[in-house]
Short mmCIF file of C-alpha atoms in Angstrom, two decimals:
data_model
loop_
_atom_site.label_atom_id
_atom_site.label_comp_id
_atom_site.label_asym_id
_atom_site.label_seq_id
_atom_site.Cartn_x
_atom_site.Cartn_y
_atom_site.Cartn_z
CA MET A 25 14.35 -5.72 2.55
CA ASP A 26 17.20 -3.42 1.86
CA ALA A 27 19.34 -2.95 4.92
CA SER A 28 18.93 0.79 4.68
CA TRP A 29 15.20 0.52 5.25
CA ILE A 30 14.08 0.87 8.81
CA THR A 31 10.52 0.38 9.88
CA VAL A 32 9.68 2.82 12.61
CA GLY A 33 6.03 2.25 13.14
CA PHE A 34 2.58 1.50 11.95
CA TYR A 35 -0.25 3.93 12.25
CA LEU A 36 -3.85 3.05 11.62
CA HIS A 37 -6.04 6.10 11.33
CA GLY A 38 -9.57 4.99 12.04
CA THR A 39 -10.74 1.75 13.57
CA GLY A 40 -13.77 -0.46 13.77
CA CYS A 41 -14.40 -0.81 10.08
CA SER A 42 -13.36 -4.33 9.31
CA ASP A 43 -15.38 -4.44 6.12
CA ALA A 44 -14.34 -1.02 4.93
CA VAL A 45 -11.87 -0.16 2.27
CA ALA A 46 -8.79 1.48 3.61
CA PHE A 47 -5.45 2.36 2.17
CA GLU A 48 -1.98 1.70 3.38
CA GLU A 49 0.56 4.32 2.61
CA TYR A 50 4.25 3.72 2.90
CA THR A 51 6.36 6.83 2.84
CA GLU A 52 10.11 6.83 2.80
CA SER A 53 10.48 9.40 5.50
CA SER A 54 8.49 9.99 8.64
CA CYS A 55 9.14 13.70 8.59
CA CYS A 56 6.75 14.45 5.77
CA SER A 57 3.80 12.31 6.59
CA ALA A 58 0.55 14.10 7.17
CA GLY A 59 -2.01 11.40 7.69
CA SER A 60 -4.58 13.72 9.19
CA SER A 61 -4.73 15.78 6.00
CA GLN A 62 -5.41 12.80 3.79
CA VAL A 63 -8.93 12.09 2.66
CA PHE A 64 -10.10 9.14 0.62
CA VAL A 65 -12.97 10.00 -1.71
CA PRO A 66 -14.66 7.20 -3.67
CA PHE A 67 -16.44 8.16 -6.87
CA THR A 68 -19.88 6.82 -7.69
CA PRO A 69 -20.85 7.88 -11.19
CA PRO A 70 -24.44 7.24 -12.24
CA SER A 71 -25.18 3.58 -12.84
CA PRO A 72 -25.30 1.19 -14.54
CA TYR A 73 -21.70 0.13 -14.75
CA ASP A 74 -19.45 -2.69 -13.75
CA SER A 75 -16.28 -0.76 -12.97
CA ALA A 76 -15.31 2.87 -12.53
CA ILE A 77 -11.86 4.29 -13.17
CA ALA A 78 -10.59 7.80 -12.41
CA THR A 79 -7.90 8.89 -14.83
CA GLY A 80 -7.18 12.58 -14.36
CA ILE A 81 -7.51 15.50 -11.96
CA ASN A 82 -6.83 19.20 -12.47
CA GLY A 83 -5.83 21.96 -10.09
CA ASN A 84 -9.46 22.74 -9.35
CA GLY A 85 -10.09 19.21 -8.16
CA ASP A 86 -12.22 18.39 -11.21
CA VAL A 87 -11.87 14.75 -12.16
CA VAL A 88 -12.37 12.69 -15.30
CA GLY A 89 -12.68 8.97 -15.68
CA TYR A 90 -14.79 6.32 -17.29
CA THR A 91 -17.07 3.47 -16.42
CA THR A 92 -17.24 0.09 -18.07
CA LYS A 93 -20.34 -1.95 -18.81
CA SER A 94 -20.11 -5.08 -20.90
CA GLY A 95 -16.85 -3.91 -22.34
CA VAL A 96 -18.14 -0.46 -23.31
CA TYR A 97 -16.50 2.67 -21.91
CA THR A 98 -18.49 5.75 -20.99
CA GLY A 99 -16.63 8.86 -19.92
CA TRP A 100 -17.53 10.95 -16.90
CA PHE A 101 -16.50 14.35 -15.67
CA TYR A 102 -16.95 15.41 -12.05
CA THR A 103 -17.13 19.05 -11.02
CA TYR A 104 -18.99 20.98 -8.38
CA PHE A 105 -20.70 17.89 -6.99
CA LYS A 106 -22.10 16.74 -10.31
CA TYR A 107 -21.21 14.15 -12.88
CA TYR A 108 -21.43 14.85 -16.57
CA SER A 109 -21.18 12.25 -19.28
CA ILE A 110 -18.48 12.39 -21.89
CA LYS A 111 -19.52 10.35 -24.86
CA VAL A 112 -18.32 11.24 -28.32
CA PRO A 113 -21.34 11.11 -30.64
CA GLY A 114 -21.25 8.02 -32.79
CA ALA A 115 -18.64 6.38 -30.64
CA VAL A 116 -19.08 2.95 -29.15
CA SER A 117 -16.69 3.71 -26.30
CA THR A 118 -15.26 6.92 -24.91
CA GLN A 119 -12.29 6.95 -22.56
CA PRO A 120 -11.27 10.34 -21.12
CA LEU A 121 -7.70 10.33 -19.86
CA ALA A 122 -6.88 13.81 -18.58
CA VAL A 123 -8.34 17.23 -17.80
CA ASP A 124 -6.64 20.62 -17.61
CA TRP A 125 -7.30 23.80 -15.65
CA GLN A 126 -9.79 25.07 -18.24
CA ASP A 127 -11.62 21.73 -18.14
CA ASP A 128 -10.40 20.69 -21.55
CA VAL A 129 -10.53 16.92 -21.67
CA VAL A 130 -8.47 14.60 -23.85
CA GLY A 131 -8.86 10.91 -24.39
CA GLU A 132 -9.62 8.19 -26.85
CA TYR A 133 -12.78 6.84 -28.40
CA TRP A 134 -13.65 3.90 -30.60
CA ASP A 135 -16.05 4.13 -33.52
CA SER A 136 -18.50 1.47 -34.67
CA THR A 137 -15.76 -0.33 -36.59
CA GLY A 138 -13.58 -0.54 -33.51
CA THR A 139 -11.13 2.03 -34.83
CA PRO A 140 -9.57 4.18 -32.10
CA HIS A 141 -9.36 7.96 -32.33
CA GLY A 142 -7.96 10.67 -30.12
CA PHE A 143 -10.25 13.48 -29.04
CA LEU A 144 -10.26 16.83 -27.29
CA VAL A 145 -13.44 18.26 -25.83
CA GLN A 146 -13.67 21.61 -24.17
CA ASN A 147 -15.55 22.15 -20.94
CA PRO A 148 -17.87 19.13 -20.92
CA GLY A 149 -19.55 20.40 -17.78
CA GLY A 150 -20.64 23.72 -19.22
CA ASN A 151 -23.86 23.30 -21.11
CA ALA A 152 -23.87 26.69 -22.80
CA THR A 153 -20.28 26.62 -23.84
CA TYR A 154 -20.10 23.01 -24.85
CA GLN A 155 -18.26 22.56 -28.09
CA ASN A 156 -18.02 19.70 -30.48
CA PRO A 157 -15.45 17.04 -29.73
CA ILE A 158 -12.34 17.58 -31.77
CA TYR A 159 -10.48 14.87 -33.57
CA PHE A 160 -6.94 14.71 -32.37
CA LYS A 161 -4.55 12.86 -34.59
CA ASN A 162 -0.89 13.12 -35.38
CA ASN A 163 -0.84 11.94 -38.96
CA SER A 164 -3.23 9.98 -41.09
CA LYS A 165 -0.64 7.31 -41.72
CA TYR A 166 -0.52 6.36 -38.07
CA SER A 167 -3.06 3.84 -36.91
CA GLU A 168 -3.68 5.32 -33.49
CA THR A 169 -3.03 8.56 -31.64
CA VAL A 170 -3.60 8.58 -27.90
CA PRO A 171 -3.65 12.02 -26.27
CA ALA A 172 -2.98 11.01 -22.68
CA SER A 173 -2.35 14.34 -20.99
CA ILE A 174 -3.00 18.06 -21.44
CA ASP A 175 -1.46 20.94 -19.55
CA ASP A 176 -2.90 24.33 -18.80
CA CYS A 177 -1.36 25.77 -21.97
CA ASP A 178 -3.18 23.21 -24.10
CA ASP A 179 0.01 21.28 -24.82
CA ILE A 180 -0.89 17.66 -25.31
CA ALA A 181 1.28 14.60 -24.68
CA GLY A 182 0.69 10.99 -25.53
CA TRP A 183 1.74 8.39 -28.02
CA TYR A 184 0.95 7.11 -31.48
CA ALA A 185 1.30 3.71 -33.07
CA SER A 186 3.57 3.39 -36.04
CA GLY A 187 4.50 0.06 -37.57
CA GLY A 188 3.50 -1.82 -34.47
CA VAL A 189 5.63 0.37 -32.25
CA ASP A 190 4.49 3.08 -29.87
CA ASN A 191 6.18 6.47 -30.13
CA GLY A 192 5.75 9.23 -27.60
CA PHE A 193 4.88 12.76 -28.60
CA VAL A 194 4.40 16.26 -27.29
CA ALA A 195 2.10 18.46 -29.35
CA THR A 196 2.13 22.22 -28.97
CA THR A 197 -0.05 24.87 -30.49
CA SER A 198 0.66 28.47 -31.28
CA SER A 199 -2.90 29.17 -30.24
CA ALA A 200 -2.10 28.34 -26.64
CA GLN A 201 -3.73 30.60 -24.12
CA CYS A 202 -0.67 30.99 -21.95
CA THR A 203 3.08 30.95 -21.93
CA ILE A 204 4.76 27.87 -20.59
CA GLY A 205 5.55 28.29 -16.94
CA SER A 206 3.62 31.53 -16.59
CA GLU A 207 0.65 30.19 -14.72
CA LYS A 208 0.75 29.40 -11.05
CA PRO A 209 -1.21 26.70 -9.31
CA VAL A 210 -3.55 28.01 -6.69
CA ALA A 211 -2.22 27.95 -3.17
CA ASN A 212 -4.82 25.59 -1.86
CA PRO A 213 -6.77 23.89 -4.61
CA ARG A 214 -7.55 21.14 -2.15
CA MET A 215 -10.29 23.23 -0.63
CA LYS A 216 -12.71 22.22 -3.30
CA PRO A 217 -12.31 18.46 -3.11
CA MET A 218 -12.47 18.67 0.65
CA ASN A 219 -16.00 20.01 0.27
CA ARG A 220 -17.21 17.11 -1.80
CA SER A 221 -18.98 15.49 1.10
CA LEU A 222 -22.68 15.82 0.40
CA MET B 18 15.54 14.54 8.92
CA ARG B 19 15.75 15.09 5.21
CA CYS B 20 12.56 14.93 3.28
CA SER B 21 13.94 14.67 -0.20
CA PHE B 22 16.58 12.64 -1.91
CA GLY B 23 17.48 15.37 -4.30
CA PRO B 24 17.66 15.00 -8.02
CA SER B 25 19.55 11.74 -8.14
CA ARG B 26 17.29 8.74 -7.79
CA GLN B 27 20.37 6.52 -7.86
CA LYS B 28 21.22 7.71 -4.41
CA LEU B 29 18.05 6.29 -2.98
CA GLU B 30 19.53 3.09 -1.72
CA ALA B 31 22.42 4.90 -0.11
CA VAL B 32 20.22 7.01 2.08
CA ALA B 33 19.22 5.75 5.46
CA LEU B 34 15.46 5.75 5.48
CA ALA B 35 12.72 5.53 7.97
CA ALA B 36 9.48 4.08 6.76
CA LEU B 37 6.19 5.17 8.16
CA VAL B 38 3.12 3.13 7.61
CA VAL B 39 -0.11 4.98 7.55
CA ALA B 40 -3.43 3.39 6.98
CA VAL B 41 -6.17 5.81 6.22
CA SER B 42 -9.54 4.35 6.81
CA ALA B 43 -12.45 4.87 4.53
CA CYS B 44 -14.80 4.96 7.46
CA GLY B 45 -14.99 7.49 10.22
CA GLY B 46 -13.94 11.02 9.60
CA THR B 47 -11.31 10.41 6.98
CA ALA B 48 -13.53 9.56 4.08
CA THR B 49 -16.13 11.39 2.11
CA SER B 50 -18.01 10.18 -0.86
CA THR B 51 -19.44 11.58 -4.00
CA SER B 52 -23.05 11.12 -4.87
CA SER B 53 -24.69 10.80 -8.23
CA ALA B 54 -27.96 12.25 -6.92
CA GLY B 55 -27.37 15.58 -8.59
CA SER B 56 -25.67 14.22 -11.64
CA GLN B 57 -26.56 14.91 -15.20
CA TRP B 58 -26.03 12.52 -18.04
CA LEU B 59 -26.26 15.04 -20.79
CA PRO B 60 -26.85 13.75 -24.31
CA ARG B 61 -24.40 14.95 -26.89
CA SER B 62 -25.41 15.18 -30.49
CA ALA B 63 -22.60 17.02 -32.19
CA ALA B 64 -20.20 14.89 -34.19
CA PRO B 65 -16.45 15.38 -33.84
CA ILE B 66 -14.94 18.09 -35.97
CA ALA B 67 -11.46 18.78 -37.22
CA SER B 68 -9.26 20.63 -34.78
CA PRO B 69 -9.37 24.40 -35.10
CA LEU B 70 -6.02 24.46 -33.37
CA ALA B 71 -2.88 23.78 -35.33
CA TYR B 72 -0.70 21.42 -33.36
CA ALA B 73 2.95 20.77 -34.04
CA PHE B 74 3.97 17.24 -33.07
CA GLN B 75 7.34 16.43 -31.64
CA LYS B 76 8.38 12.80 -31.39
CA VAL B 77 9.64 12.03 -27.91
CA ASP B 78 11.30 8.68 -27.42
CA ASP B 79 13.75 7.58 -24.79
CA PRO B 80 16.37 5.77 -26.85
CA ALA B 81 16.67 3.16 -24.12
CA GLY B 82 13.42 1.54 -25.23
CA THR B 83 11.68 0.54 -28.43
CA ASN B 84 8.11 1.31 -27.39
CA ASN B 85 7.60 4.72 -25.86
CA GLN B 86 4.65 6.54 -24.37
CA VAL B 87 4.47 10.03 -22.92
CA THR B 88 1.85 9.75 -20.23
CA GLY B 89 1.87 13.17 -18.61
CA ILE B 90 2.83 16.81 -19.10
CA ASN B 91 2.72 19.66 -16.59
CA ASP B 92 2.68 23.43 -16.88
CA ASN B 93 6.45 23.63 -16.91
CA ALA B 94 6.49 21.41 -19.99
CA GLU B 95 8.05 18.66 -17.92
CA ILE B 96 6.91 15.27 -19.07
CA ILE B 97 6.67 11.84 -17.61
CA GLY B 98 6.61 8.76 -19.74
CA LEU B 99 7.83 5.26 -20.11
CA TYR B 100 9.32 2.72 -22.39
CA TYR B 101 8.54 -0.94 -22.38
CA SER B 102 9.50 -4.21 -23.88
CA SER B 103 7.16 -6.41 -25.83
CA GLY B 104 7.02 -10.13 -25.30
CA SER B 105 5.68 -12.65 -22.89
CA THR B 106 6.48 -10.25 -20.08
CA THR B 107 6.09 -6.50 -20.34
CA ILE B 108 8.50 -4.47 -18.23
CA TYR B 109 7.91 -0.75 -17.81
CA ASN B 110 10.62 1.80 -17.14
CA SER B 111 9.44 5.31 -16.42
CA TYR B 112 11.27 8.57 -16.96
CA THR B 113 10.94 12.31 -16.55
CA SER B 114 12.27 14.83 -19.03
CA GLN B 115 12.46 18.58 -19.46
CA ARG B 116 12.82 20.49 -22.69
CA ASN B 117 16.25 21.82 -23.51
CA GLY B 118 17.07 25.21 -24.93
CA SER B 119 15.98 24.06 -28.36
CA SER B 120 12.61 22.93 -27.04
CA GLN B 121 13.56 19.30 -27.54
CA TYR B 122 13.33 16.42 -25.11
CA THR B 123 16.70 14.74 -25.29
CA SER B 124 17.61 13.92 -21.70
CA PHE B 125 15.67 11.31 -19.78
CA THR B 126 15.92 10.54 -16.08
CA LEU B 127 14.68 7.20 -14.83
CA THR B 128 11.80 7.58 -12.40
CA ASN B 129 11.22 4.07 -11.15
CA TRP B 130 10.28 2.72 -7.79
CA PRO B 131 13.71 1.46 -6.79
CA ASP B 132 12.84 -2.19 -6.44
CA ALA B 133 9.83 -3.12 -8.55
CA HIS B 134 9.43 -6.66 -9.85
CA VAL B 135 7.25 -8.74 -12.11
CA TYR B 136 3.71 -9.67 -11.19
CA GLN B 137 2.22 -12.22 -13.54
CA THR B 138 2.88 -10.83 -17.03
CA HIS B 139 3.86 -7.25 -16.20
CA GLY B 140 6.53 -5.58 -14.15
CA GLY B 141 8.40 -2.41 -13.39
CA THR B 142 7.01 1.06 -12.79
CA TYR B 143 4.27 2.72 -14.84
CA MET B 144 4.18 6.46 -14.12
CA SER B 145 1.14 8.16 -15.59
CA GLY B 146 0.69 11.61 -14.08
CA ILE B 147 2.85 14.66 -13.43
CA ALA B 148 2.04 18.04 -11.91
CA THR B 149 3.81 21.28 -11.24
CA THR B 150 4.55 21.96 -7.62
CA VAL B 151 3.78 25.31 -6.11
CA THR B 152 7.45 26.05 -5.57
CA TYR B 153 8.43 25.06 -9.11
CA THR B 154 11.31 22.97 -7.87
CA GLN B 155 10.80 19.42 -9.00
CA PRO B 156 7.55 17.97 -10.28
CA ILE B 157 5.29 15.59 -8.43
CA ALA B 158 4.34 12.39 -10.20
CA ALA B 159 2.07 9.39 -9.77
CA GLY B 160 1.63 5.94 -11.21
CA TYR B 161 1.92 2.37 -10.09
CA ALA B 162 4.55 -0.28 -9.54
CA TYR B 163 4.46 -4.03 -9.78
CA SER B 164 5.33 -6.04 -6.69
CA PRO B 165 7.48 -3.37 -5.06
CA ALA B 166 9.94 -4.81 -2.60
CA GLY B 167 11.56 -3.20 0.40
CA LEU B 168 8.35 -2.73 2.36
CA PRO B 169 7.66 -3.28 6.03
CA GLY B 170 6.41 -6.83 6.37
CA GLY B 171 8.46 -7.94 3.43
CA GLY B 172 8.56 -11.65 2.81
CA GLN B 173 4.97 -12.13 3.93
CA GLY B 174 3.30 -11.44 0.67
CA SER B 175 2.53 -7.79 1.24
CA GLU B 176 4.54 -6.73 -1.76
CA PHE B 177 2.59 -8.75 -4.29
CA GLY B 178 0.36 -7.09 -6.78
CA VAL B 179 0.14 -3.57 -8.11
CA TRP B 180 0.69 -0.58 -5.83
CA GLY B 181 0.02 3.07 -6.46
CA VAL B 182 3.15 5.20 -6.22
CA ALA B 183 3.70 8.92 -5.86
CA ASP B 184 7.03 10.67 -6.30
CA ASN B 185 7.04 14.02 -4.56
CA GLN B 186 10.34 15.59 -5.51
CA GLY B 187 12.21 12.43 -4.71
CA LEU B 188 10.11 11.33 -1.77
CA TRP B 189 8.29 8.18 -2.80
CA THR B 190 5.02 6.97 -1.38
CA LEU B 191 3.32 3.64 -1.95
CA LEU B 192 -0.41 3.24 -1.75
CA LYS B 193 -2.49 0.09 -1.67
CA LEU B 194 -5.90 -1.09 -0.68
CA HIS B 195 -5.84 -2.40 2.84
CA ASN B 196 -8.14 -4.98 4.30
CA LYS B 197 -6.82 -7.61 6.62
CA GLN B 198 -9.31 -10.26 5.63
CA ARG B 199 -9.62 -9.67 1.96
CA ALA B 200 -6.76 -7.57 0.72
CA HIS B 201 -5.17 -10.61 -0.85
CA LEU B 202 -8.17 -11.06 -3.11
CA CYS B 203 -7.61 -7.91 -5.13
CA ILE B 204 -4.09 -7.09 -6.06
CA SER B 205 -4.44 -3.82 -7.86
CA THR B 206 -4.31 -0.20 -6.72
CA GLU B 207 -3.29 2.27 -9.39
CA LEU B 208 -2.75 6.01 -9.43
CA ASN B 209 -3.50 7.50 -12.81
CA GLY B 210 -3.37 11.24 -12.29
CA ILE B 211 -2.16 13.86 -9.83
CA ASN B 212 -2.48 17.63 -9.41
CA ALA B 213 -0.22 20.27 -7.91
CA ALA B 214 -1.73 19.82 -4.46
CA GLY B 215 -0.75 16.16 -4.44
CA ASP B 216 -4.31 14.94 -4.86
CA SER B 217 -4.25 11.76 -6.88
CA VAL B 218 -6.94 9.75 -8.63
CA GLY B 219 -6.96 6.13 -9.58
CA THR B 220 -8.64 2.81 -9.16
CA TYR B 221 -8.61 -0.19 -6.85
CA GLY B 222 -10.11 -3.63 -6.89
CA ASP B 223 -13.13 -3.94 -4.60
CA PRO B 224 -12.55 -6.97 -2.34
CA PHE B 225 -16.23 -7.11 -1.43
CA ASN B 226 -17.48 -7.22 -4.98
CA SER B 227 -15.44 -9.62 -7.08
CA CYS B 228 -12.54 -7.20 -7.33
CA ILE B 229 -14.31 -4.95 -9.79
CA LEU B 230 -12.59 -1.63 -10.20
CA ARG B 231 -13.62 1.40 -8.16
CA ALA B 232 -12.54 4.99 -8.75
CA PHE B 233 -11.13 7.15 -5.99
CA ASP B 234 -9.54 10.48 -5.21
CA PHE B 235 -6.90 10.39 -2.52
CA ILE B 236 -6.49 13.92 -1.31
CA GLY B 237 -3.03 14.61 -0.01
CA SER B 238 -1.62 11.32 -1.25
CA GLY B 239 1.45 12.98 -2.67
CA ILE B 240 2.55 14.57 0.54
#
């Protein structure tokens, strides 16, 4: 341990759950800890699946992720106490990676030949406004484009494979619905996730 | 007591720190759970279409590494990403970057847990999410680090494995599954995304079910 590190205490919030899952959190300063405001929320998407992974959360507390079953990925989107599937039609596997304020979701899917593709789907939780998944690709000469993140202005970041090497990218669109830096996060977006308890 | 290390991560080791250990239980009043009772698995029939949006791609590579990935972007156009080496061992180095006046990403600041190591075949710090803070000062970021050292209980095996990490404007937090009897069975806790409120999502290995991965939302993890 670095000599500058000083352990000042150990605090266990909650007792009597020897078989429960808990989390340890190590913070570098005691002044900013707020253990009482921290809530652990496990996700339980509809079965069947072997594993579940959460990959992205937006300012509304909406979450995307995917489940795995026998090596196949199925995307899920959680909003207002419900799960919605995200599965690109014709895809063998769909892996959502991020969601923005408008509930646009980006990720990757694999077709029947095992070829990966990037995708963008808008508002997967809104039945009436659901739109077709959109191919998202940098250039046809690149073997793989992975849109890993999307901001509230629809800018997309990720990477693409070129000659066996990954290159990062930021993609911007003139059709963006906002100006960079113009939008403000809500003062307390945590209110919604706090109400997830059913 | 200062809560932030300021913009220079290199000063981390020079700052006298106090470490607080907080274990937040999943039982009792600190945990809620989601239910799939009201869920809808909606069939989708429409095939993917070409993008109606015209995107302009900008290559963003930290010259320090051969393989680069941008893993997150926030509303201030700040990005977080990483570069890594290929070989028998993969070492990740993460960075943050902001566009310059020409809308290019040319300056990269390392954003690594200060003392990450190698666990099995991977090592370093993999940052994967970034959000804009309410005050628009510095961003908040999340990811995971391999075998981070410098923890309370060091030397007793507590550092092994993969830990979730959050960087709140220079204040780092480590997060890991805790179970006294079985924690050693599952070595992985990862943060994959974070929002402006500091709520992070990720996955951990379930020690009561063959370490299969479980999804979680840790509200307030970035505080």
